[in-house]
Coordinates of C-alpha atoms in Angstrom, one line a residue:
X1 CA 112.2 57.2 336.8
X2 CA 113.7 60.2 338.4
X3 CA 114.2 60.2 342.2
X4 CA 112.1 63.4 342.5
X5 CA 109.1 61.6 340.8
X6 CA 108.9 59.2 343.8
X7 CA 106.3 60.3 346.3
X8 CA 107.7 61.1 349.7
X9 CA 107.0 58.6 352.4
X10 CA 104.1 59.4 354.7
X11 CA 105.5 59.2 358.2
X12 CA 102.5 60.1 360.2
X13 CA 99.8 58.4 358.1
X14 CA 96.7 57.5 360.1
X15 CA 95.9 53.8 360.6
X16 CA 92.3 54.4 359.3
X17 CA 91.4 56.4 356.2
X18 CA 90.4 60.1 356.9
X19 CA 87.5 60.0 354.5
X20 CA 84.7 57.5 354.2
X21 CA 82.5 55.8 356.7
X22 CA 84.1 54.9 360.0
X23 CA 82.2 52.4 362.1
X24 CA 82.0 53.8 365.6
X25 CA 80.7 51.8 368.5
X26 CA 77.6 53.1 370.1
X27 CA 78.7 54.9 373.3
X28 CA 77.9 53.0 376.4
X29 CA 75.1 54.6 378.3
X30 CA 74.3 54.1 382.0
X31 CA 71.2 52.1 381.0
X32 CA 73.1 49.7 378.8
X33 CA 75.8 49.3 381.4
X34 CA 73.1 48.4 384.0
X35 CA 71.3 45.9 381.8
X36 CA 74.6 44.2 380.9
X37 CA 75.2 43.7 384.6
X38 CA 71.7 42.9 385.7
X39 CA 71.2 39.7 383.8
X40 CA 70.1 36.2 384.9
X41 CA 73.6 34.7 384.7
X42 CA 75.2 37.4 386.9
X43 CA 72.3 36.9 389.4
X44 CA 73.3 33.2 389.6
X45 CA 76.9 34.2 390.2
X46 CA 75.8 36.3 393.2
X47 CA 73.3 33.8 394.4
X48 CA 75.9 31.2 395.2
X49 CA 77.9 33.2 397.8
X50 CA 74.7 34.9 399.0
X51 CA 73.1 31.6 399.9
X52 CA 76.3 30.6 401.6
X53 CA 76.4 33.8 403.7
X54 CA 72.7 33.4 404.7
X55 CA 73.2 29.8 405.8
X56 CA 76.3 30.7 407.8
X57 CA 74.6 33.5 409.7
X58 CA 71.0 32.3 410.0
X59 CA 71.1 28.5 410.1
X60 CA 71.8 27.0 413.5
X61 CA 72.7 23.3 413.7
X62 CA 73.1 21.2 416.8
X63 CA 76.7 20.5 415.8
X64 CA 80.1 22.2 415.5
X65 CA 80.1 25.5 413.6
X66 CA 82.1 23.9 410.8
X67 CA 79.0 21.9 409.9
X68 CA 77.0 25.1 409.2
X69 CA 79.9 26.5 407.2
X70 CA 80.1 23.2 405.2
X71 CA 76.4 23.5 404.4
X72 CA 77.1 27.0 403.1
X73 CA 79.9 25.8 400.9
X74 CA 77.7 23.0 399.4
X75 CA 75.0 25.6 398.7
X76 CA 77.5 27.9 396.9
X77 CA 79.1 25.1 394.8
X78 CA 75.9 23.4 393.8
X79 CA 74.2 26.6 392.9
X80 CA 77.0 27.3 390.5
X81 CA 77.1 23.8 389.2
X82 CA 73.3 23.5 388.5
X83 CA 73.0 27.0 387.0
X84 CA 76.4 26.9 385.2
X85 CA 76.8 30.5 386.2
X86 CA 80.6 29.8 386.3
X87 CA 82.1 27.2 384.0
X88 CA 81.8 23.7 385.6
X89 CA 85.6 23.0 385.9
X90 CA 86.2 26.4 387.5
X91 CA 83.4 25.8 390.0
X92 CA 84.9 22.4 390.7
X93 CA 88.1 24.1 391.9
X94 CA 86.3 26.3 394.4
X95 CA 86.7 23.9 397.4
X96 CA 90.4 24.5 397.1
X97 CA 90.0 28.0 398.5
X98 CA 86.5 27.8 400.2
X99 CA 87.5 25.1 402.6
X100 CA 90.5 27.0 404.0
X101 CA 88.7 30.3 404.1
X102 CA 85.7 28.8 406.0
X103 CA 88.0 27.0 408.3
X104 CA 86.8 23.5 407.3
X105 CA 90.0 21.9 406.2
X106 CA 93.6 22.9 405.3
X107 CA 94.6 23.5 401.7
X108 CA 96.8 20.4 401.6
X109 CA 94.1 18.1 402.7
X110 CA 91.6 19.4 400.2
X111 CA 94.2 19.2 397.4
X112 CA 94.7 15.5 398.1
X113 CA 91.1 14.8 397.1
X114 CA 92.0 16.0 393.5
X115 CA 94.7 13.4 393.0
X116 CA 94.1 10.0 394.4
X117 CA 93.9 6.5 392.9
X118 CA 90.6 7.1 391.3
X119 CA 91.8 10.2 389.5
X120 CA 94.9 8.3 388.4
X121 CA 92.5 5.7 387.0
X122 CA 90.7 8.3 384.9
X123 CA 93.9 9.8 383.6
X124 CA 95.4 6.5 382.5
X125 CA 92.3 5.3 380.8
X126 CA 91.7 8.5 378.9
X127 CA 95.3 8.5 377.6
X128 CA 94.7 4.9 376.4
X129 CA 91.4 6.1 374.8
X130 CA 93.2 8.8 372.9
X131 CA 95.7 6.2 371.6
X132 CA 92.8 4.1 370.4
X133 CA 91.3 7.1 368.6
X134 CA 94.7 8.1 367.1
X135 CA 95.2 4.8 365.4
X136 CA 91.5 4.2 364.4
X137 CA 91.4 1.0 366.4
X138 CA 87.8 1.6 367.4
X139 CA 86.7 2.0 363.7
X140 CA 88.3 -1.3 362.8
X141 CA 86.7 -3.1 365.7
X142 CA 83.3 -1.6 364.9
X143 CA 83.4 -2.6 361.3
X144 CA 84.5 -6.2 362.1
X145 CA 81.7 -6.6 364.6
X146 CA 79.1 -5.1 362.3
X147 CA 80.3 -7.3 359.5
X148 CA 79.8 -10.4 361.7
X149 CA 76.3 -9.3 362.7
X150 CA 74.9 -7.9 359.5
X151 CA 74.2 -11.4 358.1
X152 CA 74.0 -12.7 354.6
X153 CA 71.3 -11.9 353.5
X154 CA 70.9 -8.8 355.5
X155 CA 69.2 -9.1 358.9
X156 CA 68.2 -5.6 360.2
X157 CA 67.6 -6.8 363.8
X158 CA 71.0 -8.5 364.0
X159 CA 72.7 -5.5 362.5
X160 CA 71.2 -3.3 365.2
X161 CA 72.4 -5.9 367.8
X162 CA 75.9 -5.7 366.4
X163 CA 75.9 -1.9 366.6
X164 CA 74.4 -2.0 370.1
X165 CA 77.0 -4.6 371.2
X166 CA 79.9 -2.7 369.7
X167 CA 79.0 0.6 371.4
X168 CA 78.4 -1.3 374.6
X169 CA 81.8 -3.1 374.4
X170 CA 83.8 0.1 373.5
X171 CA 82.1 2.0 376.3
X172 CA 83.1 -0.7 378.8
X173 CA 86.7 0.4 378.6
X174 CA 86.6 4.1 377.9
X175 CA 84.3 6.9 379.0
X176 CA 80.8 6.5 377.5
X177 CA 80.9 10.0 375.9
X178 CA 84.2 9.2 374.2
X179 CA 82.7 5.9 373.0
X180 CA 79.6 7.7 371.6
X181 CA 81.9 10.1 369.7
X182 CA 83.9 7.2 368.3
X183 CA 80.9 5.1 367.3
X184 CA 78.7 7.7 365.8
X185 CA 80.8 8.1 362.6
X186 CA 80.4 4.3 362.1
X187 CA 76.7 4.5 362.5
X188 CA 76.3 7.6 360.3
X189 CA 78.6 5.9 357.8
X190 CA 76.0 3.1 357.5
X191 CA 73.2 5.6 357.2
X192 CA 75.1 7.5 354.4
X193 CA 74.6 4.5 352.2
X194 CA 70.9 5.0 352.3
X195 CA 69.0 7.5 350.1
X196 CA 68.5 11.1 351.5
X197 CA 65.9 11.3 354.3
X198 CA 63.3 12.9 352.0
X199 CA 63.6 9.9 349.6
X200 CA 63.5 7.2 352.2
X201 CA 60.5 4.9 352.6
X202 CA 58.8 4.8 356.1
X203 CA 60.5 1.5 356.9
X204 CA 63.9 2.8 355.9
X205 CA 63.4 6.0 357.9
X206 CA 62.5 4.0 361.0
X207 CA 65.6 1.9 360.7
X208 CA 67.8 5.0 360.3
X209 CA 66.4 6.3 363.6
X210 CA 67.2 3.0 365.3
X211 CA 70.8 3.0 364.0
X212 CA 71.5 6.4 365.6
X213 CA 69.8 5.3 368.9
X214 CA 72.1 2.2 369.1
X215 CA 75.0 4.6 369.9
X216 CA 73.0 7.1 372.0
X217 CA 71.9 4.4 374.4
X218 CA 74.4 1.6 373.8
X219 CA 77.3 3.7 375.1
X220 CA 75.8 4.7 378.5
X221 CA 74.5 1.2 379.1
X222 CA 78.0 -0.2 378.4
X223 CA 79.4 2.3 380.8
X224 CA 77.6 0.7 383.7
X225 CA 79.7 -2.5 383.3
X226 CA 83.1 -1.3 384.5
X227 CA 84.7 1.3 386.7
X228 CA 86.2 3.1 383.7
X229 CA 82.9 3.2 381.7
X230 CA 81.7 6.5 383.2
X231 CA 82.6 9.1 385.8
X232 CA 79.6 8.1 388.0
X233 CA 81.1 4.7 388.8
X234 CA 84.3 6.3 389.9
X235 CA 82.3 8.8 392.0
X236 CA 80.6 5.9 393.8
X237 CA 83.8 4.0 394.7
X238 CA 85.6 7.2 395.5
X239 CA 82.8 8.3 397.9
X240 CA 82.8 4.8 399.4
X241 CA 86.5 5.0 400.1
X242 CA 86.2 8.5 401.5
X243 CA 83.2 7.9 403.7
X244 CA 84.2 4.4 404.9
X245 CA 88.0 4.3 404.8
X246 CA 88.0 1.1 406.9
X247 CA 85.6 -0.7 404.5
X248 CA 86.5 -3.2 401.9
X249 CA 87.5 -1.3 398.7
X250 CA 85.6 -1.8 395.5
X251 CA 88.0 -3.2 392.9
X252 CA 87.6 -3.3 389.1
X253 CA 86.6 -7.0 389.2
X254 CA 84.1 -6.5 392.0
X255 CA 82.3 -3.8 390.2
X256 CA 82.3 -5.8 386.9
X257 CA 80.7 -8.9 388.5
X258 CA 77.7 -6.8 389.4
X259 CA 77.7 -4.0 386.8
X260 CA 78.1 -6.3 383.8
X261 CA 75.0 -8.5 384.4
X262 CA 73.0 -5.3 385.0
X263 CA 74.2 -3.7 381.8
X264 CA 73.7 -6.9 379.7
X265 CA 70.0 -7.2 380.9
X266 CA 69.5 -3.5 380.0
X267 CA 71.2 -3.9 376.6
X268 CA 69.0 -6.9 375.7
X269 CA 65.8 -5.0 376.7
X270 CA 67.0 -2.0 374.8
X271 CA 67.6 -4.1 371.6
X272 CA 64.2 -5.7 371.9
X273 CA 62.5 -2.2 372.2
X274 CA 64.4 -1.1 369.1
X275 CA 63.2 -4.1 367.1
X276 CA 59.6 -3.8 368.3
X277 CA 59.4 0.0 367.6
X278 CA 61.6 0.5 364.5
X279 CA 62.0 -2.8 362.6
X280 CA 59.0 -3.8 360.6
X281 CA 58.2 -6.6 358.2
X282 CA 59.6 -5.6 354.9
X283 CA 62.6 -3.7 356.3
X284 CA 65.0 -6.3 354.9
X285 CA 63.7 -5.9 351.4
X286 CA 64.0 -2.1 351.5
X287 CA 67.4 -2.1 353.0
X288 CA 69.1 -5.0 351.3
X289 CA 69.8 -2.9 348.1
X290 CA 71.9 -0.4 350.2
X291 CA 73.4 -2.4 353.1
X292 CA 75.2 -5.6 352.5
X293 CA 78.4 -7.3 353.6
X294 CA 80.2 -6.1 350.4
X295 CA 79.9 -2.5 351.5
X296 CA 81.2 -3.2 355.0
X297 CA 84.1 -5.3 353.6
X298 CA 85.0 -2.5 351.3
X299 CA 85.2 0.0 354.2
X300 CA 87.3 -2.5 356.2
X301 CA 89.7 -3.0 353.2
X302 CA 90.0 0.8 352.9
X303 CA 91.6 0.8 356.4
X304 CA 94.3 -1.5 355.1
X305 CA 96.1 -4.2 357.2
X306 CA 96.7 -3.7 360.9
X307 CA 99.8 -1.6 361.5
X308 CA 102.3 -2.3 364.2
X309 CA 101.0 0.7 366.2
X310 CA 97.5 -0.7 366.2
X311 CA 98.6 -4.1 367.4
X312 CA 100.7 -2.6 370.2
X313 CA 97.8 -0.4 371.3
X314 CA 95.6 -3.5 371.4
X315 CA 98.3 -5.4 373.4
X316 CA 98.5 -2.6 376.0
X317 CA 94.7 -2.5 376.1
X318 CA 94.5 -6.2 376.6
X319 CA 97.3 -6.2 379.2
X320 CA 95.5 -3.5 381.2
X321 CA 92.2 -5.4 381.2
X322 CA 93.9 -8.6 382.4
X323 CA 95.8 -6.8 385.2
X324 CA 92.6 -5.1 386.3
X325 CA 90.6 -8.3 386.4
X326 CA 93.2 -10.3 388.2
X327 CA 94.5 -7.9 390.7
X328 CA 91.9 -9.0 393.2
X329 CA 89.5 -11.7 392.1
X330 CA 87.6 -12.7 395.3
X331 CA 88.2 -13.2 399.1
X332 CA 89.4 -16.8 398.4
X333 CA 91.4 -16.0 395.3
X334 CA 93.4 -12.8 396.2
X335 CA 95.0 -12.3 392.8
X336 CA 98.4 -10.9 391.9
X337 CA 97.9 -7.7 394.0
X338 CA 98.8 -9.8 397.2
X339 CA 102.4 -9.9 396.0
X340 CA 102.6 -6.2 396.6
X341 CA 100.8 -6.3 399.9
X342 CA 97.8 -4.5 398.6
X343 CA 99.7 -1.3 397.8
X344 CA 98.9 -1.4 394.1
X345 CA 95.5 0.1 393.0
X346 CA 93.6 0.1 389.7
X347 CA 94.9 3.6 389.1
X348 CA 98.5 2.4 389.4
X349 CA 97.8 -0.1 386.6
X350 CA 96.1 2.4 384.5
X351 CA 99.0 4.9 384.7
X352 CA 101.5 2.0 384.0
X353 CA 99.6 1.3 380.8
X354 CA 99.7 5.0 379.9
X355 CA 103.4 5.2 380.5
X356 CA 104.0 2.2 378.2
X357 CA 102.3 4.1 375.3
X358 CA 105.1 6.8 375.7
X359 CA 107.8 4.1 375.6
X360 CA 106.8 1.7 372.8
X361 CA 107.7 3.0 369.3
X362 CA 105.0 3.2 366.7
X363 CA 107.3 2.2 363.8
X364 CA 105.9 4.9 361.6
X365 CA 108.5 7.6 362.0
X366 CA 112.0 7.2 363.4
X367 CA 112.0 7.8 367.2
X368 CA 108.2 8.4 367.4
X369 CA 106.3 6.6 370.2
X370 CA 102.7 5.3 370.3
X371 CA 101.7 8.5 372.1
X372 CA 103.1 12.0 372.5
X373 CA 102.2 14.7 375.0
X374 CA 100.5 16.9 372.3
X375 CA 97.8 14.3 371.9
X376 CA 97.2 14.5 375.7
X377 CA 96.0 18.1 375.4
X378 CA 92.6 16.6 374.7
X379 CA 92.3 15.1 378.2
X380 CA 89.0 16.0 379.8
X381 CA 90.2 18.1 382.7
X382 CA 86.7 19.3 383.3
X383 CA 85.6 15.8 384.3
X384 CA 88.7 15.2 386.3
X385 CA 88.2 18.4 388.3
X386 CA 84.5 17.7 388.8
X387 CA 85.2 14.2 390.3
X388 CA 87.9 15.7 392.5
X389 CA 85.5 18.3 393.8
X390 CA 83.0 15.6 394.6
X391 CA 85.6 13.7 396.7
X392 CA 86.5 17.0 398.4
X393 CA 82.9 17.8 399.3
X394 CA 82.4 14.2 400.6
X395 CA 85.5 14.5 402.9
X396 CA 84.2 17.9 404.1
X397 CA 80.8 16.6 405.0
X398 CA 82.4 13.9 407.1
X399 CA 85.1 16.0 408.8
X400 CA 82.9 19.0 409.5
X401 CA 80.3 17.1 411.4
X402 CA 77.5 17.8 408.8
X403 CA 77.3 14.0 408.3
X404 CA 76.0 13.5 411.8
X405 CA 73.4 16.2 411.3
X406 CA 72.2 14.6 408.1
X407 CA 71.9 11.2 409.8
X408 CA 69.7 12.6 412.6
X409 CA 67.5 14.4 410.0
X410 CA 66.9 11.1 408.2
X411 CA 66.0 9.1 411.2
X412 CA 62.3 9.0 410.1
X413 CA 63.4 6.5 407.3
X414 CA 64.6 3.9 409.8
X415 CA 61.3 1.9 409.6
X416 CA 60.9 2.1 405.9
X417 CA 61.3 -1.3 404.2
X418 CA 64.4 -1.6 402.0
X419 CA 62.5 -3.1 399.1
X420 CA 60.2 0.0 399.1
X421 CA 62.9 2.7 399.2
X422 CA 65.3 1.3 396.5
X423 CA 62.8 1.9 393.6
X424 CA 62.0 5.3 395.0
X425 CA 65.7 6.2 395.3
X426 CA 66.4 5.0 391.8
X427 CA 63.4 6.9 390.4
X428 CA 64.5 10.1 392.2
X429 CA 68.1 9.8 391.0
X430 CA 67.1 9.0 387.4
X431 CA 64.8 12.0 387.1
X432 CA 67.2 14.4 388.7
X433 CA 69.9 13.4 386.2
X434 CA 67.5 14.7 383.4
X435 CA 67.4 18.1 385.2
X436 CA 71.0 18.5 386.2
X437 CA 72.8 18.2 382.9
X438 CA 75.8 16.4 384.4
X439 CA 75.2 12.9 385.7
X440 CA 78.5 13.2 387.6
X441 CA 77.3 16.3 389.3
X442 CA 74.0 14.6 390.2
X443 CA 75.9 11.6 391.6
X444 CA 78.2 13.9 393.6
X445 CA 75.1 15.5 395.2
X446 CA 73.1 12.4 395.9
X447 CA 75.5 9.5 396.6
X448 CA 76.7 10.9 400.0
X449 CA 73.0 11.5 401.0
X450 CA 72.2 7.9 400.1
X451 CA 75.1 6.8 402.4
X452 CA 73.4 8.5 405.3
X453 CA 70.0 7.3 404.4
X454 CA 71.3 3.7 404.4
X455 CA 73.0 4.2 407.8
X456 CA 69.7 5.6 409.2
X457 CA 67.8 2.5 407.9
X458 CA 70.5 0.2 409.3
X459 CA 71.3 -1.4 406.0
X460 CA 74.7 -1.6 404.3
X461 CA 75.4 1.7 402.6
X462 CA 76.3 0.1 399.3
X463 CA 72.8 -1.3 399.0
X464 CA 71.6 2.2 398.3
X465 CA 74.8 4.0 397.0
X466 CA 75.4 1.6 394.1
X467 CA 71.8 1.5 392.6
X468 CA 71.3 5.2 393.3
X469 CA 74.6 6.0 391.6
X470 CA 73.9 3.8 388.6
X471 CA 70.4 5.3 388.3
X472 CA 72.0 8.8 387.7
X473 CA 73.3 7.3 384.4
X474 CA 69.7 6.7 383.2
X475 CA 69.6 10.1 381.4
X476 CA 67.5 8.8 378.6
X477 CA 64.8 11.4 378.0
X478 CA 66.2 14.6 376.7
X479 CA 68.9 15.6 374.2
X480 CA 70.5 17.9 376.8
X481 CA 70.5 15.3 379.6
X482 CA 74.0 14.0 378.8
X483 CA 76.7 14.6 376.2
X484 CA 76.1 11.2 374.5
X485 CA 72.5 12.2 373.9
X486 CA 73.7 15.4 372.2
X487 CA 76.1 13.4 370.0
X488 CA 73.1 11.4 368.6
X489 CA 70.7 14.3 368.4
X490 CA 73.2 16.4 366.5
X491 CA 73.2 13.9 363.6
X492 CA 69.6 15.0 362.7
X493 CA 68.5 11.4 362.4
X494 CA 66.5 11.3 365.7
X495 CA 64.0 13.6 367.4
X496 CA 62.9 14.1 371.0
X497 CA 59.9 11.8 370.4
X498 CA 62.3 9.0 369.4
X499 CA 64.2 9.5 372.7
X500 CA 61.0 9.4 374.7
X501 CA 59.7 6.3 372.9
X502 CA 62.7 4.4 373.9
X503 CA 64.0 6.3 377.0
X504 CA 60.8 6.2 379.1
X505 CA 60.4 2.3 379.0
X506 CA 64.2 1.9 379.2
X507 CA 64.3 4.0 382.4
X508 CA 61.5 1.8 383.9
X509 CA 63.4 -1.3 383.0
X510 CA 66.6 0.0 384.5
X511 CA 65.0 0.9 387.8
X512 CA 63.3 -2.6 387.9
X513 CA 66.6 -4.4 387.2
X514 CA 68.5 -2.5 389.9
X515 CA 65.7 -3.0 392.4
X516 CA 65.8 -6.7 391.8
X517 CA 69.5 -7.4 391.4
X518 CA 71.0 -5.2 394.2
X519 CA 69.5 -7.0 397.2
X520 CA 70.3 -10.4 395.5
X521 CA 73.3 -10.4 393.3
X522 CA 74.6 -7.2 394.8
X523 CA 74.6 -8.6 398.3
X524 CA 76.7 -11.6 397.1
X525 CA 79.2 -9.6 395.1
X526 CA 79.8 -6.8 397.7
X527 CA 79.6 -9.1 400.7
X528 CA 76.7 -7.2 402.3
X529 CA 74.2 -8.9 404.5
X530 CA 70.7 -7.8 403.8
X531 CA 69.2 -5.9 406.6
X532 CA 72.5 -5.1 408.4
X533 CA 75.0 -2.4 408.3

């Protein structure tokens, strides 16, 4: 081809064709601009600082001026938390600038609340949870336990107990939302062996609902057992340490000796409810064709033999639990923590375990360790910031003088019998957690208040703080109440009516168990004397 036949290059060609339809945005009018600004979410954004300003200028308290300012900060932060006008983790960072601006505390002192032993505990355990997830340790554990409980021939009730127990056990050591996310594929894997929903018999459909519910409720119930099970437990011990710095700290083993019996009673009641509502005579006959030990064994064999990495993750996991349980056993048996003069906390042990994961090789690729930092990008910084904000607010209430104002306002409760107020406190906390979609945020709001109510009643603060805090975990009614509920509802196997059938009686049982065990077992475990501060 001759050179002159080549078309000349178009140097100034337009980016879009000159002909043909060109999509043009509708010009922004004054009306559309106003409507985009005047919406409900933006109203909530303004409402937070507006309430704060109104409180600071109009509310007069018989206390230092910092107490009024602290009340304004609380109004601002909780307005944004409850309405989610600003993303939850961003709102959680607001005390870092609000406290210095309002003259409540220095920036350094507020920042300390966002990184203490409790926060270190969360970081370490979540890194370990990520390692468990990376090497599928949770799936192997779940299949083994389910295989043991399924029975031969199939026993539907025992299979449900196995699923409940596995969700419960996993949630004891990692956050209950992470446990629900890990266990739901195991539950749905069992359900995938059944015919499609439209082809299932009524008995089979009922059992399918029960299987999904084992994870939805088994995980949060298991989270009550240990400090690491859920953020609420960490909120309670963090608030206790912040509000009563001279008090005896709550160790991992101390919480376990009370939380575990409470959780086991709840789990057994939950399992009985499932069997009564969803397991009918004839369920075994309908299900035995689809669910048997052979299927479970096949799934387990598909995972192959345990790798070196899995064994090492389990070893680190086991070491962490042993160190937690033996650091401080009782007043008479101090544990190994005494060797370090009480300087080592549960968070220190948690971080140590996390560090080991970055040192031990996984023996899969040359030079590769059990964990790498890229995996840690999944860490739940939103939860960490929320808990840190809770601790900062608790410190601010104490240091600003607002705590004294609250104590005076609650003096009318001093003659109320303890046995009458605990069920009321648990009921209030468990209902509020359905409305405020974060049980950690609910606990952050209510636990300091329970401390001051207890002081007013002249009872030990833990006698109200612990049952009230645990009750915020009874978010059993609505799919939106907590993320673990969303995980189950998203499978499509359960409906709101299923959650109400189980959630309403389960909440009643939970309140009853706390009301009975806290003044009895709780007073022994936490060394509180009933009726005294």
